[in-house]
Amino acid sequence: MEHETTEVAGWIMNAKKMVVFTGAGLSTESGIPDFRSPGGVWDRYDPEDFYFQRFISSEASRVKYWQMATEMYEPMKQAQPNLAHLAIAEMERLGKLDCVITQNIDGLHFKAGNSAEKVIELHGTAMHVSCMHCHKRYNRDAIQERIKEGVKAPTCDDCGGPLKPATISFGQAMPEKETQEAYHRSSRCDLFMVIGSSLVVHPAASMPLIAKQNGAKLVIINRDPTPCDDLADAVIHAQAGPTLDAILRRLKMGLGIGGRNGPG
Ligand SMILES: [Zn+2]
């Protein structure tokens, strides 16, 4: 692996626009359970209840949705950024990051120190709640307080509309602005790094292809093989945290920051 990390660090050093694409692997390394895995939250609920149209049309579905969402939120709120999140935040500070496109809804890139304008949340965020009628946004914790007090399906203070975590549900359209921005950034970067995504969910899978078609180098760091591995200039099948940490150390050495015993 040492050869690959050194090579990738060299590419980052030379890149003018690096886009990082992150997925569920990063969240699980921070201890957030993968809700799709066996024994996950999904096993105890009927996925049909969580389609967007059901949520909009049925109070009973909204109650079930909030039960599940509350169960998923607690471990997310407790989770801390891991070495991969921290390395990506450090790359922003070093001026090496064009943006992070993430499939994750846990807000960990912000906790790690990335700034709002550098993070594109493709699937929305669990850290906010929005009104399905007037789009007013609320802090998630404030709404969870209402749930604790016994509210089963919270509604908007302004218009009475149903409130929903600001994540993208099954059957709900992808956020237009974020999706367009992600495609735009993917098409004009010169280095595209996939970290902890199996690249099976659309539109995730098409972004590395667009980057590659437009001449970018493609790096994939994921525990398991992905459908894009054959196209990549480098593939590292390993955990994201230790791998990114090793790359960051080599990058800093290359940039002449921090010696062997220096910080970070
Ligand atoms: Zn409202």
mmCIF file of C-alpha atoms and ligand atoms in Angstrom:
data_model
loop_
_atom_site.group_PDB
_atom_site.id
_atom_site.type_symbol
_atom_site.label_atom_id
_atom_site.label_comp_id
_atom_site.label_asym_id
_atom_site.label_seq_id
_atom_site.Cartn_x
_atom_site.Cartn_y
_atom_site.Cartn_z
ATOM 1 C CA MET A 1 0.000 0.000 0.000
ATOM 2 C CA GLU A 2 2.929 2.333 0.647
ATOM 3 C CA HIS A 3 3.632 2.701 -3.036
ATOM 4 C CA GLU A 4 0.028 3.683 -3.762
ATOM 5 C CA THR A 5 -0.240 6.206 -0.935
ATOM 6 C CA THR A 6 2.987 7.888 -2.042
ATOM 7 C CA GLU A 7 1.768 8.028 -5.623
ATOM 8 C CA VAL A 8 -1.650 9.442 -4.638
ATOM 9 C CA ALA A 9 -0.006 12.042 -2.371
ATOM 10 C CA GLY A 10 2.042 13.140 -5.384
ATOM 11 C CA TRP A 11 -1.094 13.519 -7.481
ATOM 12 C CA ILE A 12 -2.762 15.612 -4.757
ATOM 13 C CA MET A 13 0.299 17.825 -4.604
ATOM 14 C CA ASN A 14 0.135 18.472 -8.336
ATOM 15 C CA ALA A 15 -3.660 18.754 -8.590
ATOM 16 C CA LYS A 16 -5.188 22.154 -9.227
ATOM 17 C CA LYS A 17 -8.755 21.024 -8.527
ATOM 18 C CA MET A 18 -9.283 17.999 -6.355
ATOM 19 C CA VAL A 19 -12.795 16.703 -5.737
ATOM 20 C CA VAL A 20 -13.339 14.196 -2.931
ATOM 21 C CA PHE A 21 -16.402 11.970 -3.051
ATOM 22 C CA THR A 22 -17.406 10.239 0.204
ATOM 23 C CA GLY A 23 -19.929 7.543 1.070
ATOM 24 C CA ALA A 24 -21.216 5.242 3.799
ATOM 25 C CA GLY A 25 -17.807 3.659 4.476
ATOM 26 C CA LEU A 26 -16.731 6.877 6.168
ATOM 27 C CA SER A 27 -19.764 6.894 8.448
ATOM 28 C CA THR A 28 -19.388 3.260 9.484
ATOM 29 C CA GLU A 29 -15.731 3.899 10.378
ATOM 30 C CA SER A 30 -17.072 6.522 12.784
ATOM 31 C CA GLY A 31 -19.328 3.905 14.364
ATOM 32 C CA ILE A 32 -22.591 4.908 12.685
ATOM 33 C CA PRO A 33 -24.462 1.685 11.908
ATOM 34 C CA ASP A 34 -25.192 1.025 8.249
ATOM 35 C CA PHE A 35 -28.984 0.930 8.193
ATOM 36 C CA ARG A 36 -28.963 -1.360 5.148
ATOM 37 C CA SER A 37 -26.877 -4.087 6.778
ATOM 38 C CA PRO A 38 -28.509 -7.170 8.348
ATOM 39 C CA GLY A 39 -29.753 -6.442 11.842
ATOM 40 C CA GLY A 40 -29.928 -2.765 10.931
ATOM 41 C CA VAL A 41 -32.826 -0.446 11.572
ATOM 42 C CA TRP A 42 -34.488 -1.469 8.294
ATOM 43 C CA ASP A 43 -35.122 -4.997 9.604
ATOM 44 C CA ARG A 44 -37.512 -3.647 12.197
ATOM 45 C CA TYR A 45 -39.491 -1.354 9.907
ATOM 46 C CA ASP A 46 -41.313 -1.726 6.638
ATOM 47 C CA PRO A 47 -39.368 0.226 3.990
ATOM 48 C CA GLU A 48 -42.677 0.919 2.224
ATOM 49 C CA ASP A 49 -43.575 3.195 5.100
ATOM 50 C CA PHE A 50 -40.679 5.444 4.272
ATOM 51 C CA TYR A 51 -41.431 6.346 0.716
ATOM 52 C CA PHE A 52 -41.824 10.054 0.315
ATOM 53 C CA GLN A 53 -45.389 9.885 -1.000
ATOM 54 C CA ARG A 54 -46.485 7.867 2.035
ATOM 55 C CA PHE A 55 -44.868 10.386 4.330
ATOM 56 C CA ILE A 56 -46.729 13.221 2.651
ATOM 57 C CA SER A 57 -50.092 11.455 2.513
ATOM 58 C CA SER A 58 -50.313 9.504 5.779
ATOM 59 C CA GLU A 59 -50.072 10.664 9.380
ATOM 60 C CA ALA A 60 -49.500 7.041 10.468
ATOM 61 C CA SER A 61 -46.463 6.797 8.143
ATOM 62 C CA ARG A 62 -45.112 10.082 9.511
ATOM 63 C CA VAL A 63 -45.334 8.700 13.053
ATOM 64 C CA LYS A 64 -43.425 5.546 12.037
ATOM 65 C CA TYR A 65 -40.921 7.603 10.067
ATOM 66 C CA TRP A 66 -40.133 9.751 13.092
ATOM 67 C CA GLN A 67 -39.766 6.655 15.299
ATOM 68 C CA MET A 68 -37.167 5.239 12.932
ATOM 69 C CA ALA A 69 -35.510 8.598 12.293
ATOM 70 C CA THR A 70 -35.158 9.165 16.038
ATOM 71 C CA GLU A 71 -33.570 5.745 16.462
ATOM 72 C CA MET A 72 -31.068 6.499 13.680
ATOM 73 C CA TYR A 73 -30.308 10.023 14.852
ATOM 74 C CA GLU A 74 -28.910 9.199 18.294
ATOM 75 C CA PRO A 75 -25.773 7.282 17.131
ATOM 76 C CA MET A 76 -25.271 9.905 14.425
ATOM 77 C CA LYS A 77 -25.312 12.719 16.919
ATOM 78 C CA GLN A 78 -22.774 10.937 19.152
ATOM 79 C CA ALA A 79 -20.423 10.038 16.282
ATOM 80 C CA GLN A 80 -17.051 11.751 15.934
ATOM 81 C CA PRO A 81 -15.077 12.359 12.739
ATOM 82 C CA ASN A 82 -12.439 9.694 12.043
ATOM 83 C CA LEU A 83 -8.954 10.039 10.537
ATOM 84 C CA ALA A 84 -10.392 10.201 7.012
ATOM 85 C CA HIS A 85 -12.718 13.123 7.829
ATOM 86 C CA LEU A 86 -9.853 14.874 9.616
ATOM 87 C CA ALA A 87 -7.461 14.356 6.698
ATOM 88 C CA ILE A 88 -10.007 15.797 4.256
ATOM 89 C CA ALA A 89 -10.499 18.836 6.509
ATOM 90 C CA GLU A 90 -6.719 19.259 6.684
ATOM 91 C CA MET A 91 -6.528 19.154 2.886
ATOM 92 C CA GLU A 92 -8.955 22.089 2.793
ATOM 93 C CA ARG A 93 -6.699 24.026 5.184
ATOM 94 C CA LEU A 94 -3.720 23.204 2.956
ATOM 95 C CA GLY A 95 -5.607 24.705 0.005
ATOM 96 C CA LYS A 96 -5.755 21.338 -1.765
ATOM 97 C CA LEU A 97 -9.529 20.801 -1.815
ATOM 98 C CA ASP A 98 -11.988 22.032 -4.435
ATOM 99 C CA CYS A 99 -14.949 20.382 -2.692
ATOM 100 C CA VAL A 100 -16.283 17.294 -0.935
ATOM 101 C CA ILE A 101 -19.322 15.664 -2.508
ATOM 102 C CA THR A 102 -20.895 13.392 0.088
ATOM 103 C CA GLN A 103 -23.656 10.808 0.153
ATOM 104 C CA ASN A 104 -23.591 10.954 3.939
ATOM 105 C CA ILE A 105 -26.189 12.760 6.014
ATOM 106 C CA ASP A 106 -24.339 12.782 9.334
ATOM 107 C CA GLY A 107 -22.654 16.187 9.157
ATOM 108 C CA LEU A 108 -19.251 14.689 10.083
ATOM 109 C CA HIS A 109 -17.345 16.682 7.439
ATOM 110 C CA PHE A 110 -18.451 19.833 9.259
ATOM 111 C CA LYS A 111 -17.562 18.389 12.664
ATOM 112 C CA ALA A 112 -14.102 17.620 11.229
ATOM 113 C CA GLY A 113 -13.676 21.278 10.231
ATOM 114 C CA ASN A 114 -14.596 21.529 6.550
ATOM 115 C CA SER A 115 -16.368 24.788 5.740
ATOM 116 C CA ALA A 116 -19.943 24.956 4.460
ATOM 117 C CA GLU A 117 -19.013 26.172 0.985
ATOM 118 C CA LYS A 118 -16.722 23.170 0.443
ATOM 119 C CA VAL A 119 -19.272 20.440 1.211
ATOM 120 C CA ILE A 120 -22.025 19.314 -1.169
ATOM 121 C CA GLU A 121 -24.521 17.048 0.604
ATOM 122 C CA LEU A 122 -26.109 15.017 -2.189
ATOM 123 C CA HIS A 123 -28.585 13.219 0.054
ATOM 124 C CA GLY A 124 -29.342 16.147 2.344
ATOM 125 C CA THR A 125 -28.584 16.273 6.048
ATOM 126 C CA ALA A 126 -29.989 14.717 9.204
ATOM 127 C CA MET A 127 -28.790 17.722 11.197
ATOM 128 C CA HIS A 128 -31.707 19.870 10.034
ATOM 129 C CA VAL A 129 -35.427 19.427 9.653
ATOM 130 C CA SER A 130 -37.552 21.139 7.053
ATOM 131 C CA CYS A 131 -41.232 21.917 6.566
ATOM 132 C CA MET A 132 -42.668 20.076 3.573
ATOM 133 C CA HIS A 133 -45.006 23.019 2.845
ATOM 134 C CA CYS A 134 -43.170 26.301 3.427
ATOM 135 C CA HIS A 135 -39.580 24.871 3.551
ATOM 136 C CA LYS A 136 -38.790 26.564 6.856
ATOM 137 C CA ARG A 137 -35.692 24.938 8.360
ATOM 138 C CA TYR A 138 -35.248 23.915 11.971
ATOM 139 C CA ASN A 139 -32.320 22.656 13.995
ATOM 140 C CA ARG A 140 -32.679 18.887 14.392
ATOM 141 C CA ASP A 141 -32.031 18.871 18.140
ATOM 142 C CA ALA A 142 -34.858 21.344 18.737
ATOM 143 C CA ILE A 143 -37.302 19.034 16.972
ATOM 144 C CA GLN A 144 -35.961 15.939 18.771
ATOM 145 C CA GLU A 145 -36.778 17.755 22.021
ATOM 146 C CA ARG A 146 -40.420 17.862 20.916
ATOM 147 C CA ILE A 147 -40.303 14.120 20.215
ATOM 148 C CA LYS A 148 -38.934 13.527 23.712
ATOM 149 C CA GLU A 149 -41.842 15.536 25.094
ATOM 150 C CA GLY A 150 -44.255 13.175 23.380
ATOM 151 C CA VAL A 151 -44.929 14.738 19.954
ATOM 152 C CA LYS A 152 -45.162 11.854 17.464
ATOM 153 C CA ALA A 153 -45.163 13.676 14.112
ATOM 154 C CA PRO A 154 -43.951 17.270 14.526
ATOM 155 C CA THR A 155 -45.455 20.110 12.482
ATOM 156 C CA CYS A 156 -44.318 23.554 11.366
ATOM 157 C CA ASP A 157 -44.739 26.527 13.733
ATOM 158 C CA ASP A 158 -45.509 28.856 10.839
ATOM 159 C CA CYS A 159 -47.844 26.886 8.593
ATOM 160 C CA GLY A 160 -48.693 23.606 10.357
ATOM 161 C CA GLY A 161 -47.137 21.558 7.526
ATOM 162 C CA PRO A 162 -45.415 18.222 8.247
ATOM 163 C CA LEU A 163 -41.772 18.419 9.342
ATOM 164 C CA LYS A 164 -39.233 15.935 8.004
ATOM 165 C CA PRO A 165 -35.470 15.551 8.503
ATOM 166 C CA ALA A 166 -33.752 17.349 5.597
ATOM 167 C CA THR A 167 -32.569 14.057 4.098
ATOM 168 C CA ILE A 168 -33.595 12.669 0.729
ATOM 169 C CA SER A 169 -36.083 9.805 1.104
ATOM 170 C CA PHE A 170 -36.942 7.026 -1.336
ATOM 171 C CA GLY A 171 -39.142 8.516 -4.018
ATOM 172 C CA GLN A 172 -38.032 12.060 -3.242
ATOM 173 C CA ALA A 173 -36.223 14.064 -5.938
ATOM 174 C CA MET A 174 -32.502 14.666 -5.514
ATOM 175 C CA PRO A 175 -31.754 18.263 -4.513
ATOM 176 C CA GLU A 176 -31.394 20.043 -7.838
ATOM 177 C CA LYS A 177 -28.845 22.684 -6.886
ATOM 178 C CA GLU A 178 -26.519 20.231 -5.106
ATOM 179 C CA THR A 179 -26.744 17.617 -7.848
ATOM 180 C CA GLN A 180 -25.964 20.135 -10.599
ATOM 181 C CA GLU A 181 -23.098 21.592 -8.614
ATOM 182 C CA ALA A 182 -21.681 18.095 -7.999
ATOM 183 C CA TYR A 183 -21.793 17.261 -11.717
ATOM 184 C CA HIS A 184 -20.240 20.607 -12.576
ATOM 185 C CA ARG A 185 -17.363 20.152 -10.100
ATOM 186 C CA SER A 186 -16.829 16.545 -11.209
ATOM 187 C CA SER A 187 -16.533 17.604 -14.838
ATOM 188 C CA ARG A 188 -13.884 20.261 -14.302
ATOM 189 C CA CYS A 189 -11.636 18.689 -11.656
ATOM 190 C CA ASP A 190 -8.240 17.188 -12.420
ATOM 191 C CA LEU A 191 -8.235 14.688 -9.537
ATOM 192 C CA PHE A 192 -11.310 12.782 -8.330
ATOM 193 C CA MET A 193 -10.948 10.754 -5.138
ATOM 194 C CA VAL A 194 -13.654 8.293 -4.131
ATOM 195 C CA ILE A 195 -13.447 7.461 -0.431
ATOM 196 C CA GLY A 196 -15.653 4.864 1.272
ATOM 197 C CA SER A 197 -18.310 4.592 -1.405
ATOM 198 C CA SER A 198 -19.219 1.416 -3.261
ATOM 199 C CA LEU A 199 -20.501 3.612 -6.135
ATOM 200 C CA VAL A 200 -23.665 1.608 -6.664
ATOM 201 C CA VAL A 201 -26.283 4.274 -5.895
ATOM 202 C CA HIS A 202 -27.232 6.645 -8.674
ATOM 203 C CA PRO A 203 -26.128 9.382 -9.336
ATOM 204 C CA ALA A 204 -22.983 8.597 -7.346
ATOM 205 C CA ALA A 205 -21.818 6.042 -9.868
ATOM 206 C CA SER A 206 -21.771 8.473 -12.776
ATOM 207 C CA MET A 207 -19.646 11.198 -11.178
ATOM 208 C CA PRO A 208 -16.296 9.369 -11.330
ATOM 209 C CA LEU A 209 -17.061 8.546 -14.968
ATOM 210 C CA ILE A 210 -17.699 12.186 -15.794
ATOM 211 C CA ALA A 211 -14.483 13.208 -14.074
ATOM 212 C CA LYS A 212 -12.522 10.553 -15.925
ATOM 213 C CA GLN A 213 -14.073 11.449 -19.298
ATOM 214 C CA ASN A 214 -12.963 15.034 -18.744
ATOM 215 C CA GLY A 215 -9.364 14.027 -18.148
ATOM 216 C CA ALA A 216 -9.180 13.796 -14.352
ATOM 217 C CA LYS A 217 -7.158 11.168 -12.550
ATOM 218 C CA LEU A 218 -9.413 8.794 -10.618
ATOM 219 C CA VAL A 219 -8.495 7.320 -7.234
ATOM 220 C CA ILE A 220 -10.743 4.851 -5.387
ATOM 221 C CA ILE A 221 -10.240 4.060 -1.713
ATOM 222 C CA ASN A 222 -12.863 1.584 -0.549
ATOM 223 C CA ARG A 223 -12.875 -1.608 1.486
ATOM 224 C CA ASP A 224 -14.663 -3.559 -1.255
ATOM 225 C CA PRO A 225 -14.351 -3.495 -5.046
ATOM 226 C CA THR A 226 -16.530 -0.988 -6.937
ATOM 227 C CA PRO A 227 -17.903 -1.021 -10.496
ATOM 228 C CA CYS A 228 -15.476 1.807 -11.370
ATOM 229 C CA ASP A 229 -12.274 0.062 -10.221
ATOM 230 C CA ASP A 230 -11.252 -0.852 -13.770
ATOM 231 C CA LEU A 231 -11.285 2.805 -14.810
ATOM 232 C CA ALA A 232 -9.306 4.088 -11.865
ATOM 233 C CA ASP A 233 -5.672 5.207 -11.973
ATOM 234 C CA ALA A 234 -5.229 3.853 -8.449
ATOM 235 C CA VAL A 235 -7.409 1.547 -6.345
ATOM 236 C CA ILE A 236 -6.778 0.926 -2.658
ATOM 237 C CA HIS A 237 -9.006 -1.683 -1.003
ATOM 238 C CA ALA A 238 -8.585 -0.666 2.626
ATOM 239 C CA GLN A 239 -10.149 1.297 5.437
ATOM 240 C CA ALA A 240 -10.470 4.983 4.673
ATOM 241 C CA GLY A 241 -9.131 6.371 7.964
ATOM 242 C CA PRO A 242 -5.619 4.851 8.097
ATOM 243 C CA THR A 243 -5.231 5.173 4.309
ATOM 244 C CA LEU A 244 -6.081 8.881 4.209
ATOM 245 C CA ASP A 245 -3.891 9.483 7.236
ATOM 246 C CA ALA A 246 -0.935 7.863 5.448
ATOM 247 C CA ILE A 247 -1.608 9.906 2.309
ATOM 248 C CA LEU A 248 -1.854 13.124 4.327
ATOM 249 C CA ARG A 249 1.493 12.454 6.033
ATOM 250 C CA ARG A 250 3.190 11.945 2.682
ATOM 251 C CA LEU A 251 1.476 15.016 1.258
ATOM 252 C CA LYS A 252 2.735 17.137 4.139
ATOM 253 C CA MET A 253 6.249 15.765 3.747
ATOM 254 C CA GLY A 254 6.064 16.667 0.078
ATOM 255 C CA LEU A 255 4.882 20.165 0.923
ATOM 256 C CA GLY A 256 7.627 20.485 3.538
ATOM 257 C CA ILE A 257 5.161 20.829 6.433
ATOM 258 C CA GLY A 258 5.857 19.091 9.738
ATOM 259 C CA GLY A 259 8.862 16.786 9.980
ATOM 260 C CA ARG A 260 8.815 13.113 10.855
ATOM 261 C CA ASN A 261 8.190 14.109 14.465
ATOM 262 C CA GLY A 262 6.104 17.151 13.667
ATOM 263 C CA PRO A 263 2.455 17.617 14.492
ATOM 264 C CA GLY A 264 -0.099 15.542 12.599
HETATM 265 ZN ZN ZN B 1 -44.151 25.450 7.241
#
